[in-house]
Each structure stands twice: as structure tokens, then as C-alpha cells.
Coordinates of C-alpha atoms in Angstrom, one line a residue:
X1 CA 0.0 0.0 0.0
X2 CA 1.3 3.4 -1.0
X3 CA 2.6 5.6 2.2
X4 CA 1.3 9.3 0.6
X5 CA 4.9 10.5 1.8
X6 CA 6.0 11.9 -1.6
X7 CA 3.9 12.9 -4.4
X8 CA 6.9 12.0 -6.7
X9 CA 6.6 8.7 -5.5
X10 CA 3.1 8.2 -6.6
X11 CA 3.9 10.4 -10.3
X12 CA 7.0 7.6 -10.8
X13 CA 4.9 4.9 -9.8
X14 CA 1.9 5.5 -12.4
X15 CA 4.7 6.3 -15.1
X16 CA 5.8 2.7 -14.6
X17 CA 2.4 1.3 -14.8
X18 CA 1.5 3.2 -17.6
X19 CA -1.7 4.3 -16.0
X20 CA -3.5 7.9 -14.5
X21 CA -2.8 8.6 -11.0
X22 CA -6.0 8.2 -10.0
X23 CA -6.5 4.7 -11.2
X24 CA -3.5 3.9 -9.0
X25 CA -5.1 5.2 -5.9
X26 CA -8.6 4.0 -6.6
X27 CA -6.3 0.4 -6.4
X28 CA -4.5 1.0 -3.7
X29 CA -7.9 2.5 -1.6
X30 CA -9.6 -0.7 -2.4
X31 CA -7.1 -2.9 -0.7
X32 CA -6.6 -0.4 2.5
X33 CA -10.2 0.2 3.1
X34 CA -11.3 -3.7 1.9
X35 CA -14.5 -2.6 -0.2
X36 CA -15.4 -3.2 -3.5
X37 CA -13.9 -1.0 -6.4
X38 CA -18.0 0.4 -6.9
X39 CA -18.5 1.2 -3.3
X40 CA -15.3 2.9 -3.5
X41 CA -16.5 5.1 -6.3
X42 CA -19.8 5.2 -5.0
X43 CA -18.6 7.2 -1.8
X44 CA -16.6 9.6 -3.6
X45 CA -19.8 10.4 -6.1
X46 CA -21.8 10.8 -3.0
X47 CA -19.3 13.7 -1.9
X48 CA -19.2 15.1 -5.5
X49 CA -23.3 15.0 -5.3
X50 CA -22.6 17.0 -2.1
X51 CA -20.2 19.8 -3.7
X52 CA -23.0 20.2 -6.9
X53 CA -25.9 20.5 -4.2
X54 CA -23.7 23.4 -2.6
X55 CA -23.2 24.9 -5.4
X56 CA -26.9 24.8 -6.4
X57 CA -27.8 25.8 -3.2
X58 CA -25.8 29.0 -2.9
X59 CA -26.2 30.0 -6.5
X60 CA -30.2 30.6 -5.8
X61 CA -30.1 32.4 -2.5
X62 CA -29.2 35.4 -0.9
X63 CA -29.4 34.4 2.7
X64 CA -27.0 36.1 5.5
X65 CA -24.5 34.0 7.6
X66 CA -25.5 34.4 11.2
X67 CA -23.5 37.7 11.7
X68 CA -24.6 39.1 8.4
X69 CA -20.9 39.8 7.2
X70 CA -21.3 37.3 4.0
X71 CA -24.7 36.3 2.0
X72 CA -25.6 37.0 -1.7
X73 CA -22.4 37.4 -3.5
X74 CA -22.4 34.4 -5.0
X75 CA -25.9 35.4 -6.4
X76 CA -24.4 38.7 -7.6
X77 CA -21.7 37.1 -9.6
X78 CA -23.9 34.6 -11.3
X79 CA -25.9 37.4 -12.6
X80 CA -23.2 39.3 -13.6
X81 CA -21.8 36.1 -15.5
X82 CA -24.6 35.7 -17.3
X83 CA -24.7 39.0 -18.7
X84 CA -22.0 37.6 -20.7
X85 CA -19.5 41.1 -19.8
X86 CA -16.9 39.1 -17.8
X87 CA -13.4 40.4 -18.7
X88 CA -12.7 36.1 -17.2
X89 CA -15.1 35.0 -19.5
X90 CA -17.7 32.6 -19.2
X91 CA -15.8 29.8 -17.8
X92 CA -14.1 31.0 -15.0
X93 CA -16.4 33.4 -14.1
X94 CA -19.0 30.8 -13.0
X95 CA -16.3 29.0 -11.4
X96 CA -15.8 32.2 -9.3
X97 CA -19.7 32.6 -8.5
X98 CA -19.6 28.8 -7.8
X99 CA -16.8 28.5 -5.5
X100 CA -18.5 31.8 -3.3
X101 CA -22.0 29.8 -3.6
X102 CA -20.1 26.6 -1.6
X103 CA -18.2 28.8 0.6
X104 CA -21.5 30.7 1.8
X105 CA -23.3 27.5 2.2
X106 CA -20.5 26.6 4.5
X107 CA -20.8 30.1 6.4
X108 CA -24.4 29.9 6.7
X109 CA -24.0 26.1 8.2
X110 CA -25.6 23.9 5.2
X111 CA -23.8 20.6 3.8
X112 CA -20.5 20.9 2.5
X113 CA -17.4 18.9 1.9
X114 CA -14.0 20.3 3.2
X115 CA -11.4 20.2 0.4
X116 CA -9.7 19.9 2.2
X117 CA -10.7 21.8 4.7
X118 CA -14.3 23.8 5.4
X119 CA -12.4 27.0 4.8
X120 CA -11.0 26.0 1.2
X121 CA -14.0 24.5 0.7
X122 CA -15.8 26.3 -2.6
X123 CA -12.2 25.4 -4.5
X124 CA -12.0 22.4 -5.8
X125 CA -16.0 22.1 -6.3
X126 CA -16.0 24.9 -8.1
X127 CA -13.3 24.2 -10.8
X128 CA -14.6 20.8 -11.1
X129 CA -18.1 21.7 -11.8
X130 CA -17.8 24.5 -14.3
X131 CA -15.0 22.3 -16.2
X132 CA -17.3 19.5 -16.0
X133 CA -20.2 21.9 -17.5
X134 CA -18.4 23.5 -20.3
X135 CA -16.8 20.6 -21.7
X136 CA -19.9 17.8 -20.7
X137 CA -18.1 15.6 -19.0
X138 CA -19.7 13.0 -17.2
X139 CA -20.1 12.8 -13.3
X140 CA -17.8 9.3 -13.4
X141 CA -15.0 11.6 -15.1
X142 CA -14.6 14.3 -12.4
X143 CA -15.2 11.2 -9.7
X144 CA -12.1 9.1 -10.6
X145 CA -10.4 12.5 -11.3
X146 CA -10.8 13.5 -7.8
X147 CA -9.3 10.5 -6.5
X148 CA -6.2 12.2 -7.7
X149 CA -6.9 15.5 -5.8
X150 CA -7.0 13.2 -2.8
X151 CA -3.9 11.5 -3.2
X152 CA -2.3 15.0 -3.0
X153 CA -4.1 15.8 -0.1
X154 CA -2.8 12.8 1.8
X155 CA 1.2 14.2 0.9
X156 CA 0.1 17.1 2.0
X157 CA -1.0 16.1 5.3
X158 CA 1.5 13.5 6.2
X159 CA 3.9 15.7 5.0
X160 CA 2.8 19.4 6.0
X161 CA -0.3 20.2 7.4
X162 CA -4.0 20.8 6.0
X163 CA -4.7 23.2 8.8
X164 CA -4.9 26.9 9.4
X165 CA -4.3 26.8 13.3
X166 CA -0.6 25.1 12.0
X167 CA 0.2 26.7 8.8
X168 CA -1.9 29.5 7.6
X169 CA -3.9 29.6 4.5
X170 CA -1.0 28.7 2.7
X171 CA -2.3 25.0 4.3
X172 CA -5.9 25.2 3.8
X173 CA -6.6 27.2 0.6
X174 CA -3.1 26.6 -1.0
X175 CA -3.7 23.1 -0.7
X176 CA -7.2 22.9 -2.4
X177 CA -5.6 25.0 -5.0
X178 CA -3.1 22.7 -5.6
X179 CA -5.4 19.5 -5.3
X180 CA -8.2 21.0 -7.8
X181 CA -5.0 21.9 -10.6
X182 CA -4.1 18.2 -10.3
X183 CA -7.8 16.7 -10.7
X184 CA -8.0 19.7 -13.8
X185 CA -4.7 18.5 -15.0
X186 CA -6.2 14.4 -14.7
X187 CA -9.7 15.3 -16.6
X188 CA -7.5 17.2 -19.2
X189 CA -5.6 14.4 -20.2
X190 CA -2.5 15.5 -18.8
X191 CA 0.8 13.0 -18.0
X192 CA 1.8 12.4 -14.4
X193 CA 4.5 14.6 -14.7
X194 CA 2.2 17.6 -15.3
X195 CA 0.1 16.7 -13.2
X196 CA 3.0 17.5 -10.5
X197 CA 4.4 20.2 -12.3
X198 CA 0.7 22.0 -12.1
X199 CA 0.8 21.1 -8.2
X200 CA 3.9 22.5 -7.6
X201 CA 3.1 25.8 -9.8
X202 CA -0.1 25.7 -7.8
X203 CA 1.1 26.0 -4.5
X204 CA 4.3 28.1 -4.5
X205 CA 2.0 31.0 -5.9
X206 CA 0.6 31.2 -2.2
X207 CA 3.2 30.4 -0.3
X208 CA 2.9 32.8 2.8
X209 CA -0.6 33.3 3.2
X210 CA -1.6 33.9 6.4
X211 CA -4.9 32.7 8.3
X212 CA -6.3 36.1 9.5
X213 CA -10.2 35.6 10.1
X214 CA -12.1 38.8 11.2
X215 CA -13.7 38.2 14.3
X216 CA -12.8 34.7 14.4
X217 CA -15.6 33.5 12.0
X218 CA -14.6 31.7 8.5
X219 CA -15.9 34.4 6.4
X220 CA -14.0 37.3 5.7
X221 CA -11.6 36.8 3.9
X222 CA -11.4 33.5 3.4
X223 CA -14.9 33.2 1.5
X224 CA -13.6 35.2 -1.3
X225 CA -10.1 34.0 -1.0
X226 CA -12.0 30.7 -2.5
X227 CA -13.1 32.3 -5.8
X228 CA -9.7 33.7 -6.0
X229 CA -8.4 30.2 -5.7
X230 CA -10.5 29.3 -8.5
X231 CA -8.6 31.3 -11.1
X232 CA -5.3 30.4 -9.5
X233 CA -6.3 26.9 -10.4
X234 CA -7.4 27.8 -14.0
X235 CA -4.2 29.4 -14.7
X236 CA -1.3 26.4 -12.8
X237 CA -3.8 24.3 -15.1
X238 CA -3.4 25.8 -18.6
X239 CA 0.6 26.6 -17.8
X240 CA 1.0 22.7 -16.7
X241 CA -0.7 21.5 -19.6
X242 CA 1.0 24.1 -22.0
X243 CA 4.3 22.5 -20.9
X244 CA 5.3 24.7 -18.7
X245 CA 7.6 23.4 -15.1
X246 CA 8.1 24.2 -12.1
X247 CA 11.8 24.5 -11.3
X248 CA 11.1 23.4 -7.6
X249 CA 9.5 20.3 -7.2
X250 CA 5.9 19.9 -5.4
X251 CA 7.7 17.7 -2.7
X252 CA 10.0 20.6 -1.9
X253 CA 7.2 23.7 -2.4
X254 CA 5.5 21.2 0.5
X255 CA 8.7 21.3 2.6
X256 CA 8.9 24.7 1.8
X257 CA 5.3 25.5 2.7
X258 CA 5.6 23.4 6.4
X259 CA 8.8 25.2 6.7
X260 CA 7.3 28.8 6.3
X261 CA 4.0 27.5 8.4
X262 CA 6.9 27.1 11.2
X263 CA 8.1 30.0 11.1
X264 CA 5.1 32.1 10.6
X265 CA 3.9 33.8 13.9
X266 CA 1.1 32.4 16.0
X267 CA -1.0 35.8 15.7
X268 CA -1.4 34.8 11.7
X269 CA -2.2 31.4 12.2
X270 CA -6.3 31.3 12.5
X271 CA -6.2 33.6 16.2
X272 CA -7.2 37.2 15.1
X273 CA -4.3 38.5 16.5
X274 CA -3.3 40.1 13.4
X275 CA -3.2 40.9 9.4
X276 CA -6.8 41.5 8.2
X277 CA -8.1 40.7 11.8
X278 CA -6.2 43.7 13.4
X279 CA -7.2 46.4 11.0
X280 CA -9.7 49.2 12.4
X281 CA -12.4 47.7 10.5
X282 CA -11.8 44.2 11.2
X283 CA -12.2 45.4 14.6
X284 CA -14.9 47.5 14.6
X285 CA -16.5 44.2 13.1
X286 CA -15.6 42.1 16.3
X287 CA -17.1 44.8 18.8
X288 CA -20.1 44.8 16.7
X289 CA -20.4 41.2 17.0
X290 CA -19.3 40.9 20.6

């Protein structure tokens, strides 16, 4: 069974075997859980059929989160694609509005599924779905493609850390950057080796970033820090799959991203202490809400 230690590990290992990443994991899932290769796939449609329902569900509604900071702007952008204005363009532009729609749900406590985390969690949904939508792929596609994602993940978190508390953003939206690029990169058609080259581009370009919630609620900024994510993903896609590398290695940008995590102070690590969290308005915002 494969020990998600290295990501290289896994690319080398599916060069050898002349087979997608993700068929490699689905294997190795089937012997380490002991199920059958359909439930296997079953549970991870079931948390794709959760992502699309998010998405629905905050595309149609303009309710408020609890303390009103967030609600409706996923609403506001779908409109505003539609009108068919975007300077993004169709595509991504509904990838934005969709990965706000999951991240409101989330705020406004409906059913979502952190990817990896709750805070990251309109990312990879979001540039699955609209990729899924504009090239009609089918629901089985994206499934075995996030299988991939997952694998990544797992590096990731034996490796690093998934969580804000420990690294920063960096840890929670970096990583669902870098895991939807890889699933994009997968349902593209692209080799192994691209598929770590657009993981590695991925998360380097947000290195550093810090985990500063306002008022100590996952909303501002991290909702919008999602649809950000979302065109960060677009664009480590297109570069992988346009041959471009990464002159540092994903195994290294995830050394590199525990390292900095380390060394980051506590006050920017998910406390409020500091960053957005500490400015006049951000606590003016915490008073209010006190």
C-alpha cells in the first residue's frame, strides 16, 4: 500500500504502470479500506453529489450568515456572468460565482465537503463543476479525477499540514488550490508529470498566506479567497498543460510550505491576533459582533 509521503513517488509509480494517478489510488484505496472498487466510487460520487448541491444551493439564494458579514455574493456574480460582460469570461467566471456559492453554504452552516478543509472548501467544487459543465463531462470523469486530488491531499498532510491553526492559509486554501489543478490536469488528459508540475506551480503562488479571520468566524476573507483560488487553479492548469515546469518540485514547495507555516507567527495562524483581523475595521466588526 502506497505511504502518501512523496507525491513523486506516486507520479513515478503511475509512469511505470502506464496508468492515470488516480486509477493507482482507486487500487490502492480498495485494498486499505477492503471494499469493493464500486463502493469505493460510489462514496466519492456521494461527496461530488454534495459539492453540486452546494453549489446549487448558494447560486439561488441570498441568505445572510449568522453575523450578516457574508450572503448573496455568489448570487451577484452569477448574474453578472450571465450577462455575458466578464473580462474572465464565461468559464471561469462561473467557477468564481460557484466557488463563493459553496463557501456561503459553508458560512451559513448547510452541507458541504471540506477540500480539504471547510475554509477551502468552494475550490475544488467549483473548478470541477464548471470544467465539468463546459466541456460535458460525465459525473464518473470528475469522480475518478478526484481521486487524484486526494492523493495529493494525503502528501500534503503527512507531510505538512491541511490546517490553518498550524500553517496559515497557505495550508488550507493553498492546498485545495493545488489539489483541484491536479484533478484539472487528470480530466485534461494531462501525463503524471504535469500533473506535479501543475501542483507544484499551484502551490508556491501562495506560499505565505496567512490565516487572519475577522472576528474569528470563517468568512472574511477567506470566503472570497475561495473564488480567487479558482482562477489560481485555471491558470497552474493551462501553464501545466502548456508544458510549462516548475523549477522546484511539489515535494520541496510542501517542505517549503511546512517550513514557512513554522516559522510564521502564531498571531497569523487562524487567532485574530493580526493581518486582516487587526485592522480598524476588522475590529470594529468584532465589537459589533461581541
Amino acid at each position: 500500500m502506497l505511504k502518501f509521503d512523496e507525491f513523486q513517488k506516486i507520479i513515478i509509480l503511475a509512469k511505470e504502470n502506464n496508468c492515470r494517478i488516480s486509477e493507482l489510488i482507486i487500487e490502492d484505496q480498495i485494498h486499505a479500506l477492503e471494499i469493493s472498487e464500486e463502493a469505493l466510487i460510489d462514496r466519492m460520487t456521494n461527496n461530488y453529489m454534495v459539492m453540486k448541491d452546494a453549489i446549487m444551493t448558494g447560486s439561488n439564494t441570498s441568505e445572510k450568515s449568522t453575523s450578516g458579514l457574508i450572503g448573496g455574493d455568489a448570487v451577484r456574480m452569477k448574474t453578472y456572468a450571465d450577462l455575458g460582460k466578464s473580462i474572465c469570461g464565461e468559464n471561469l467566471s462561473n467557477a468564481i460565482a460557484s466557488a463563493l456559492a459553496v463557501a456561503e453554504v459553508n458560512a451559513c452552516m448547510g452541507r458541504i465537503v471540506a477540500a480539504p478543509t471547510a475554509g477551502a472548501c468552494g475550490i475544488m467544487p467549483a473548478a470541477l463543476w464548471s470544467v465539468q459543465q463546459s466541456l460535458k463531462l460525465s459525473d464518473e470523469a470528475v469522480v475518478r479525477a478526484m481521486f487524484t486530488a486526494s492523493s495529493l491531499g494525503m502528501v500534503i498532510a503527512t507531510a505538512a499540514t491541511l490546517a490553518g491553526a498550524q500553517g496559515g492559509c497557505q495550508a488550507e486554501c493553498g492546498s485545495a488550490t493545488a489539489m483541484a489543478t491536479v484533478a484539472l490536469i487528470e480530466l485534461m488528459g494531462g501525463s503524471p508529470n504535469q500533473i506535479g508540475h501543475g501542483a507544484a506551480i499551484a502551490l508556491k503562488s501562495v506560499l505565505g498566506l496567512v490565516c487572519d479571520p475577522v472576528a474569528g468566524l470563517v468568512e472574511v476573507p477567506c470566503i472570497k479567497r475561495n473564488a480567487i483560488g479558482v482562477a489560481q487553479v485555471f491558470a497552474a492548469t493551462d501553464m501545466a498543460l502548456a508544458g510549462i515546469e516548475s523549477v522546484i518540485p511539489i515535494d520541496e514547495v510542501i517542505s517549503a510550505m511546512k517550513a514557512i507555516g513554522d516559522e510564521m507567527p502564531t498571531s497569523l495562524k487562524e487567532t485574530s491576533e493580526s493581518g486582516l483581523a487587526d485592522t480598524k475595521t476588522g475590529r470594529r466588526i468584532e465589537r459589533d459582533l461581541m
